[in-house]
mmCIF file with all atom_site columns, C-alpha atoms in Angstrom:
data_model
loop_
_atom_site.group_PDB
_atom_site.id
_atom_site.type_symbol
_atom_site.label_atom_id
_atom_site.label_alt_id
_atom_site.label_comp_id
_atom_site.label_asym_id
_atom_site.label_entity_id
_atom_site.label_seq_id
_atom_site.pdbx_PDB_ins_code
_atom_site.Cartn_x
_atom_site.Cartn_y
_atom_site.Cartn_z
_atom_site.occupancy
_atom_site.B_iso_or_equiv
_atom_site.pdbx_formal_charge
_atom_site.auth_seq_id
_atom_site.auth_comp_id
_atom_site.auth_asym_id
_atom_site.auth_atom_id
_atom_site.pdbx_PDB_model_num
ATOM 1   C CA . MET A 1 1   ? 14.082 -27.388 -22.627 1.00 44.00 ? 1   MET A CA 1
ATOM 2   C CA . PHE A 1 2   ? 13.669 -28.562 -26.214 1.00 45.00 ? 2   PHE A CA 1
ATOM 3   C CA . LYS A 1 3   ? 10.037 -29.556 -26.648 1.00 47.00 ? 3   LYS A CA 1
ATOM 4   C CA . ASP A 1 4   ? 10.913 -33.053 -27.922 1.00 51.00 ? 4   ASP A CA 1
ATOM 5   C CA . GLY A 1 5   ? 13.521 -33.908 -25.255 1.00 47.00 ? 5   GLY A CA 1
ATOM 6   C CA . SER A 1 6   ? 12.969 -36.658 -22.680 1.00 47.00 ? 6   SER A CA 1
ATOM 7   C CA . ASN A 1 7   ? 13.108 -34.138 -19.794 1.00 48.00 ? 7   ASN A CA 1
ATOM 8   C CA . GLY A 1 8   ? 10.459 -31.822 -21.252 1.00 53.00 ? 8   GLY A CA 1
ATOM 9   C CA . HIS A 1 9   ? 8.162  -32.353 -18.275 1.00 51.00 ? 9   HIS A CA 1
ATOM 10  C CA . LYS A 1 10  ? 10.716 -30.658 -15.963 1.00 54.00 ? 10  LYS A CA 1
ATOM 11  C CA . SER A 1 11  ? 10.794 -27.323 -17.725 1.00 61.00 ? 11  SER A CA 1
ATOM 12  C CA . LEU A 1 12  ? 9.494  -23.855 -17.002 1.00 74.00 ? 12  LEU A CA 1
ATOM 13  C CA . PHE A 1 13  ? 9.860  -22.919 -20.684 1.00 73.00 ? 13  PHE A CA 1
ATOM 14  C CA . MET A 1 14  ? 9.620  -25.199 -23.725 1.00 71.00 ? 14  MET A CA 1
ATOM 15  C CA . GLY A 1 15  ? 11.933 -24.379 -26.614 1.00 78.00 ? 15  GLY A CA 1
ATOM 16  C CA . TYR A 1 16  ? 11.602 -24.955 -30.336 1.00 84.00 ? 16  TYR A CA 1
ATOM 17  C CA . ALA A 1 17  ? 15.357 -25.006 -31.015 1.00 90.00 ? 17  ALA A CA 1
ATOM 18  C CA . THR A 1 18  ? 17.234 -28.288 -30.878 1.00 93.00 ? 18  THR A CA 1
ATOM 19  C CA . PRO A 1 19  ? 20.284 -28.436 -28.583 1.00 94.00 ? 19  PRO A CA 1
ATOM 20  C CA . LYS A 1 20  ? 22.520 -28.391 -31.680 1.00 96.00 ? 20  LYS A CA 1
ATOM 21  C CA . ALA A 1 21  ? 20.806 -25.336 -33.193 1.00 96.00 ? 21  ALA A CA 1
ATOM 22  C CA . PHE A 1 22  ? 20.961 -23.530 -29.838 1.00 96.00 ? 22  PHE A CA 1
ATOM 23  C CA . TYR A 1 23  ? 24.658 -24.391 -29.343 1.00 98.00 ? 23  TYR A CA 1
ATOM 24  C CA . GLU A 1 24  ? 25.526 -23.233 -32.854 1.00 98.00 ? 24  GLU A CA 1
ATOM 25  C CA . ALA A 1 25  ? 23.561 -19.986 -32.444 1.00 98.00 ? 25  ALA A CA 1
ATOM 26  C CA . LEU A 1 26  ? 25.451 -19.137 -29.245 1.00 98.00 ? 26  LEU A CA 1
ATOM 27  C CA . LYS A 1 27  ? 28.778 -19.810 -30.997 1.00 98.00 ? 27  LYS A CA 1
ATOM 28  C CA . GLU A 1 28  ? 27.750 -17.701 -34.006 1.00 97.00 ? 28  GLU A CA 1
ATOM 29  C CA . ALA A 1 29  ? 26.872 -14.872 -31.607 1.00 97.00 ? 29  ALA A CA 1
ATOM 30  C CA . GLY A 1 30  ? 30.441 -14.973 -30.250 1.00 98.00 ? 30  GLY A CA 1
ATOM 31  C CA . GLY A 1 31  ? 29.946 -17.240 -27.252 1.00 98.00 ? 31  GLY A CA 1
ATOM 32  C CA . THR A 1 32  ? 32.695 -19.509 -25.976 1.00 99.00 ? 32  THR A CA 1
ATOM 33  C CA . PRO A 1 33  ? 31.568 -22.865 -24.571 1.00 99.00 ? 33  PRO A CA 1
ATOM 34  C CA . GLY A 1 34  ? 33.247 -23.842 -21.307 1.00 99.00 ? 34  GLY A CA 1
ATOM 35  C CA . GLU A 1 35  ? 33.355 -27.574 -22.080 1.00 98.00 ? 35  GLU A CA 1
ATOM 36  C CA . ASN A 1 36  ? 34.550 -28.281 -18.514 1.00 98.00 ? 36  ASN A CA 1
ATOM 37  C CA . MET A 1 37  ? 31.692 -30.487 -17.314 1.00 98.00 ? 37  MET A CA 1
ATOM 38  C CA . THR A 1 38  ? 31.897 -34.295 -17.409 1.00 97.00 ? 38  THR A CA 1
ATOM 39  C CA . MET A 1 39  ? 29.880 -37.132 -15.922 1.00 96.00 ? 39  MET A CA 1
ATOM 40  C CA . ASP A 1 40  ? 32.817 -37.752 -13.556 1.00 98.00 ? 40  ASP A CA 1
ATOM 41  C CA . ASN A 1 41  ? 33.279 -34.193 -12.216 1.00 98.00 ? 41  ASN A CA 1
ATOM 42  C CA . LYS A 1 42  ? 29.687 -32.948 -12.356 1.00 97.00 ? 42  LYS A CA 1
ATOM 43  C CA . GLU A 1 43  ? 29.004 -32.869 -8.598  1.00 97.00 ? 43  GLU A CA 1
ATOM 44  C CA . THR A 1 44  ? 32.191 -30.966 -7.736  1.00 98.00 ? 44  THR A CA 1
ATOM 45  C CA . THR A 1 45  ? 32.587 -28.601 -10.692 1.00 98.00 ? 45  THR A CA 1
ATOM 46  C CA . HIS A 1 46  ? 30.942 -25.286 -11.560 1.00 99.00 ? 46  HIS A CA 1
ATOM 47  C CA . VAL A 1 47  ? 30.218 -24.765 -15.251 1.00 99.00 ? 47  VAL A CA 1
ATOM 48  C CA . THR A 1 48  ? 32.365 -22.268 -17.156 1.00 99.00 ? 48  THR A CA 1
ATOM 49  C CA . GLY A 1 49  ? 31.933 -20.539 -20.506 1.00 99.00 ? 49  GLY A CA 1
ATOM 50  C CA . SER A 1 50  ? 30.640 -17.211 -21.714 1.00 99.00 ? 50  SER A CA 1
ATOM 51  C CA . LYS A 1 51  ? 28.409 -15.473 -19.177 1.00 99.00 ? 51  LYS A CA 1
ATOM 52  C CA . LEU A 1 52  ? 24.858 -14.903 -20.397 1.00 99.00 ? 52  LEU A CA 1
ATOM 53  C CA . ASP A 1 53  ? 22.074 -12.510 -19.511 1.00 98.00 ? 53  ASP A CA 1
ATOM 54  C CA . ILE A 1 54  ? 18.759 -14.200 -20.190 1.00 97.00 ? 54  ILE A CA 1
ATOM 55  C CA . SER A 1 55  ? 15.486 -12.325 -20.483 1.00 97.00 ? 55  SER A CA 1
ATOM 56  C CA . VAL A 1 56  ? 11.909 -13.391 -21.135 1.00 96.00 ? 56  VAL A CA 1
ATOM 57  C CA . ASN A 1 57  ? 9.108  -11.457 -22.806 1.00 97.00 ? 57  ASN A CA 1
ATOM 58  C CA . TRP A 1 58  ? 5.603  -12.255 -24.043 1.00 96.00 ? 58  TRP A CA 1
ATOM 59  C CA . GLN A 1 59  ? 2.660  -10.382 -25.494 1.00 95.00 ? 59  GLN A CA 1
ATOM 60  C CA . GLY A 1 60  ? 1.117  -8.244  -22.757 1.00 95.00 ? 60  GLY A CA 1
ATOM 61  C CA . ALA A 1 61  ? 4.171  -8.371  -20.471 1.00 96.00 ? 61  ALA A CA 1
ATOM 62  C CA . ALA A 1 62  ? 4.957  -5.142  -18.629 1.00 96.00 ? 62  ALA A CA 1
ATOM 63  C CA . LYS A 1 63  ? 8.597  -5.469  -19.770 1.00 98.00 ? 63  LYS A CA 1
ATOM 64  C CA . ALA A 1 64  ? 11.253 -8.030  -20.663 1.00 98.00 ? 64  ALA A CA 1
ATOM 65  C CA . TYR A 1 65  ? 11.973 -9.820  -17.390 1.00 98.00 ? 65  TYR A CA 1
ATOM 66  C CA . SER A 1 66  ? 15.416 -11.089 -16.402 1.00 98.00 ? 66  SER A CA 1
ATOM 67  C CA . PHE A 1 67  ? 15.727 -14.778 -15.544 1.00 96.00 ? 67  PHE A CA 1
ATOM 68  C CA . ASP A 1 68  ? 16.306 -13.707 -11.925 1.00 97.00 ? 68  ASP A CA 1
ATOM 69  C CA . GLU A 1 69  ? 12.873 -12.060 -11.977 1.00 97.00 ? 69  GLU A CA 1
ATOM 70  C CA . VAL A 1 70  ? 11.019 -15.075 -13.371 1.00 96.00 ? 70  VAL A CA 1
ATOM 71  C CA . ILE A 1 71  ? 12.856 -17.843 -11.499 1.00 95.00 ? 71  ILE A CA 1
ATOM 72  C CA . VAL A 1 72  ? 12.864 -17.858 -7.703  1.00 96.00 ? 72  VAL A CA 1
ATOM 73  C CA . ASP A 1 73  ? 15.900 -19.409 -5.956  1.00 97.00 ? 73  ASP A CA 1
ATOM 74  C CA . SER A 1 74  ? 14.923 -20.644 -2.471  1.00 98.00 ? 74  SER A CA 1
ATOM 75  C CA . ASN A 1 75  ? 18.316 -19.470 -1.151  1.00 98.00 ? 75  ASN A CA 1
ATOM 76  C CA . GLY A 1 76  ? 17.909 -15.991 -2.623  1.00 98.00 ? 76  GLY A CA 1
ATOM 77  C CA . LYS A 1 77  ? 21.011 -16.369 -4.810  1.00 98.00 ? 77  LYS A CA 1
ATOM 78  C CA . LYS A 1 78  ? 21.390 -14.862 -8.273  1.00 98.00 ? 78  LYS A CA 1
ATOM 79  C CA . LEU A 1 79  ? 21.631 -17.080 -11.328 1.00 98.00 ? 79  LEU A CA 1
ATOM 80  C CA . ASP A 1 80  ? 25.058 -17.202 -13.014 1.00 99.00 ? 80  ASP A CA 1
ATOM 81  C CA . MET A 1 81  ? 24.162 -18.541 -16.433 1.00 98.00 ? 81  MET A CA 1
ATOM 82  C CA . ARG A 1 82  ? 27.032 -19.839 -18.586 1.00 99.00 ? 82  ARG A CA 1
ATOM 83  C CA . PHE A 1 83  ? 27.429 -21.299 -22.066 1.00 99.00 ? 83  PHE A CA 1
ATOM 84  C CA . GLY A 1 84  ? 28.688 -24.672 -20.895 1.00 99.00 ? 84  GLY A CA 1
ATOM 85  C CA . GLY A 1 85  ? 28.632 -26.301 -24.323 1.00 98.00 ? 85  GLY A CA 1
ATOM 86  C CA . ASN A 1 86  ? 28.176 -30.053 -23.859 1.00 97.00 ? 86  ASN A CA 1
ATOM 87  C CA . LEU A 1 87  ? 26.811 -30.636 -27.364 1.00 97.00 ? 87  LEU A CA 1
ATOM 88  C CA . THR A 1 88  ? 28.157 -34.195 -27.617 1.00 96.00 ? 88  THR A CA 1
ATOM 89  C CA . ALA A 1 89  ? 26.553 -35.206 -24.313 1.00 96.00 ? 89  ALA A CA 1
ATOM 90  C CA . ALA A 1 90  ? 23.327 -33.405 -25.241 1.00 93.00 ? 90  ALA A CA 1
ATOM 91  C CA . GLU A 1 91  ? 23.099 -35.322 -28.505 1.00 94.00 ? 91  GLU A CA 1
ATOM 92  C CA . GLU A 1 92  ? 23.927 -38.647 -26.825 1.00 94.00 ? 92  GLU A CA 1
ATOM 93  C CA . LYS A 1 93  ? 21.492 -38.275 -23.907 1.00 91.00 ? 93  LYS A CA 1
ATOM 94  C CA . LYS A 1 94  ? 18.631 -36.696 -25.908 1.00 88.00 ? 94  LYS A CA 1
ATOM 95  C CA . THR A 1 95  ? 17.205 -35.031 -22.787 1.00 84.00 ? 95  THR A CA 1
ATOM 96  C CA . GLY A 1 96  ? 16.534 -31.804 -24.680 1.00 81.00 ? 96  GLY A CA 1
ATOM 97  C CA . CYS A 1 97  ? 18.240 -29.768 -21.958 1.00 87.00 ? 97  CYS A CA 1
ATOM 98  C CA . LEU A 1 98  ? 18.911 -26.291 -23.291 1.00 93.00 ? 98  LEU A CA 1
ATOM 99  C CA . VAL A 1 99  ? 19.145 -24.408 -19.975 1.00 94.00 ? 99  VAL A CA 1
ATOM 100 C CA . CYS A 1 100 ? 19.766 -26.115 -16.614 1.00 93.00 ? 100 CYS A CA 1
ATOM 101 C CA . LEU A 1 101 ? 19.486 -24.504 -13.191 1.00 95.00 ? 101 LEU A CA 1
ATOM 102 C CA . ASP A 1 102 ? 22.593 -26.208 -11.832 1.00 96.00 ? 102 ASP A CA 1
ATOM 103 C CA . SER A 1 103 ? 25.989 -26.909 -13.442 1.00 98.00 ? 103 SER A CA 1
ATOM 104 C CA . CYS A 1 104 ? 25.078 -29.698 -15.823 1.00 96.00 ? 104 CYS A CA 1
ATOM 105 C CA . PRO A 1 105 ? 27.235 -31.918 -18.057 1.00 97.00 ? 105 PRO A CA 1
ATOM 106 C CA . VAL A 1 106 ? 24.390 -32.208 -20.600 1.00 96.00 ? 106 VAL A CA 1
ATOM 107 C CA . GLY A 1 107 ? 22.720 -28.786 -20.774 1.00 94.00 ? 107 GLY A CA 1
ATOM 108 C CA . ILE A 1 108 ? 23.953 -26.289 -23.355 1.00 98.00 ? 108 ILE A CA 1
ATOM 109 C CA . VAL A 1 109 ? 23.590 -23.458 -20.811 1.00 98.00 ? 109 VAL A CA 1
ATOM 110 C CA . SER A 1 110 ? 23.861 -23.987 -17.045 1.00 97.00 ? 110 SER A CA 1
ATOM 111 C CA . ASN A 1 111 ? 23.806 -22.079 -13.768 1.00 98.00 ? 111 ASN A CA 1
ATOM 112 C CA . ALA A 1 112 ? 27.318 -21.858 -12.277 1.00 99.00 ? 112 ALA A CA 1
ATOM 113 C CA . THR A 1 113 ? 25.882 -20.917 -8.876  1.00 98.00 ? 113 THR A CA 1
ATOM 114 C CA . TYR A 1 114 ? 25.311 -24.598 -8.029  1.00 98.00 ? 114 TYR A CA 1
ATOM 115 C CA . THR A 1 115 ? 27.017 -27.883 -8.865  1.00 98.00 ? 115 THR A CA 1
ATOM 116 C CA . TYR A 1 116 ? 25.104 -30.744 -10.451 1.00 97.00 ? 116 TYR A CA 1
ATOM 117 C CA . GLY A 1 117 ? 22.775 -32.499 -8.022  1.00 96.00 ? 117 GLY A CA 1
ATOM 118 C CA . ALA A 1 118 ? 22.068 -29.430 -5.897  1.00 96.00 ? 118 ALA A CA 1
ATOM 119 C CA . VAL A 1 119 ? 18.428 -29.462 -7.000  1.00 92.00 ? 119 VAL A CA 1
ATOM 120 C CA . GLU A 1 120 ? 17.295 -33.052 -7.438  1.00 89.00 ? 120 GLU A CA 1
ATOM 121 C CA . LYS A 1 121 ? 19.881 -35.125 -5.562  1.00 93.00 ? 121 LYS A CA 1
ATOM 122 C CA . ARG A 1 122 ? 20.992 -33.070 -2.555  1.00 95.00 ? 122 ARG A CA 1
ATOM 123 C CA . GLY A 1 123 ? 18.050 -30.677 -2.201  1.00 95.00 ? 123 GLY A CA 1
ATOM 124 C CA . GLU A 1 124 ? 20.291 -27.661 -1.518  1.00 97.00 ? 124 GLU A CA 1
ATOM 125 C CA . VAL A 1 125 ? 17.978 -25.368 -3.457  1.00 97.00 ? 125 VAL A CA 1
ATOM 126 C CA . LYS A 1 126 ? 14.510 -25.296 -4.947  1.00 96.00 ? 126 LYS A CA 1
ATOM 127 C CA . PHE A 1 127 ? 13.592 -23.298 -8.018  1.00 94.00 ? 127 PHE A CA 1
ATOM 128 C CA . LYS A 1 128 ? 10.116 -22.221 -9.019  1.00 94.00 ? 128 LYS A CA 1
ATOM 129 C CA . GLY A 1 129 ? 8.569  -19.831 -11.454 1.00 92.00 ? 129 GLY A CA 1
ATOM 130 C CA . ASN A 1 130 ? 7.613  -16.430 -10.088 1.00 95.00 ? 130 ASN A CA 1
ATOM 131 C CA . ALA A 1 131 ? 3.824  -16.571 -10.372 1.00 93.00 ? 131 ALA A CA 1
ATOM 132 C CA . SER A 1 132 ? 3.541  -12.824 -9.755  1.00 95.00 ? 132 SER A CA 1
ATOM 133 C CA . VAL A 1 133 ? 5.132  -12.035 -13.135 1.00 94.00 ? 133 VAL A CA 1
ATOM 134 C CA . LEU A 1 134 ? 4.812  -15.147 -15.319 1.00 93.00 ? 134 LEU A CA 1
ATOM 135 C CA . PRO A 1 135 ? 1.940  -15.472 -17.783 1.00 92.00 ? 135 PRO A CA 1
ATOM 136 C CA . ALA A 1 136 ? -0.542 -18.339 -17.903 1.00 91.00 ? 136 ALA A CA 1
ATOM 137 C CA . ASP A 1 137 ? 0.752  -21.793 -18.849 1.00 87.00 ? 137 ASP A CA 1
ATOM 138 C CA . ASN A 1 138 ? 1.237  -22.364 -22.584 1.00 87.00 ? 138 ASN A CA 1
ATOM 139 C CA . THR A 1 139 ? 1.715  -18.647 -23.317 1.00 91.00 ? 139 THR A CA 1
ATOM 140 C CA . LEU A 1 140 ? 4.153  -18.131 -26.185 1.00 91.00 ? 140 LEU A CA 1
ATOM 141 C CA . ALA A 1 141 ? 7.234  -16.364 -24.792 1.00 92.00 ? 141 ALA A CA 1
ATOM 142 C CA . THR A 1 142 ? 10.483 -15.136 -26.289 1.00 94.00 ? 142 THR A CA 1
ATOM 143 C CA . VAL A 1 143 ? 13.626 -16.039 -24.362 1.00 95.00 ? 143 VAL A CA 1
ATOM 144 C CA . THR A 1 144 ? 16.638 -13.903 -25.306 1.00 97.00 ? 144 THR A CA 1
ATOM 145 C CA . PHE A 1 145 ? 20.262 -14.834 -24.589 1.00 97.00 ? 145 PHE A CA 1
ATOM 146 C CA . LYS A 1 146 ? 22.869 -12.056 -24.522 1.00 98.00 ? 146 LYS A CA 1
ATOM 147 C CA . ILE A 1 147 ? 26.579 -12.806 -24.178 1.00 98.00 ? 147 ILE A CA 1
ATOM 148 C CA . THR A 1 148 ? 28.018 -10.477 -21.551 1.00 96.00 ? 148 THR A CA 1
ATOM 149 C CA . GLU A 1 149 ? 31.601 -11.737 -21.148 1.00 84.00 ? 149 GLU A CA 1
#
């Protein structure tokens, strides 16, 4: 979540990159945005786009942890993170959403495992940070995005 976005209070990690800078960096790295999410299809569509491996590291960490290690899915499913794109919607809505945990029509990166609304609207899944590996709140962390397909 971009630190100055309106949804900043919902995030596990706060980012310093704007949605536009993040989108452009993923494209420069060879990523292809899916651009398949709309406000009309969001609850029935899974995000597409380049698949991403996301890892997190911080000073004193035992290793770089995968997103699956730092985020707990209440259903035990793996995250399927995709470069959804959505730059126009991100700039219009100003939520600051960089990475969403369901398929989102606003987030630059989203989780294709669930459709939009699975978390907040329908309650199909709950996500929480894995307290056994995460550092204390407000610890500076590096989140790395690697395009895998």
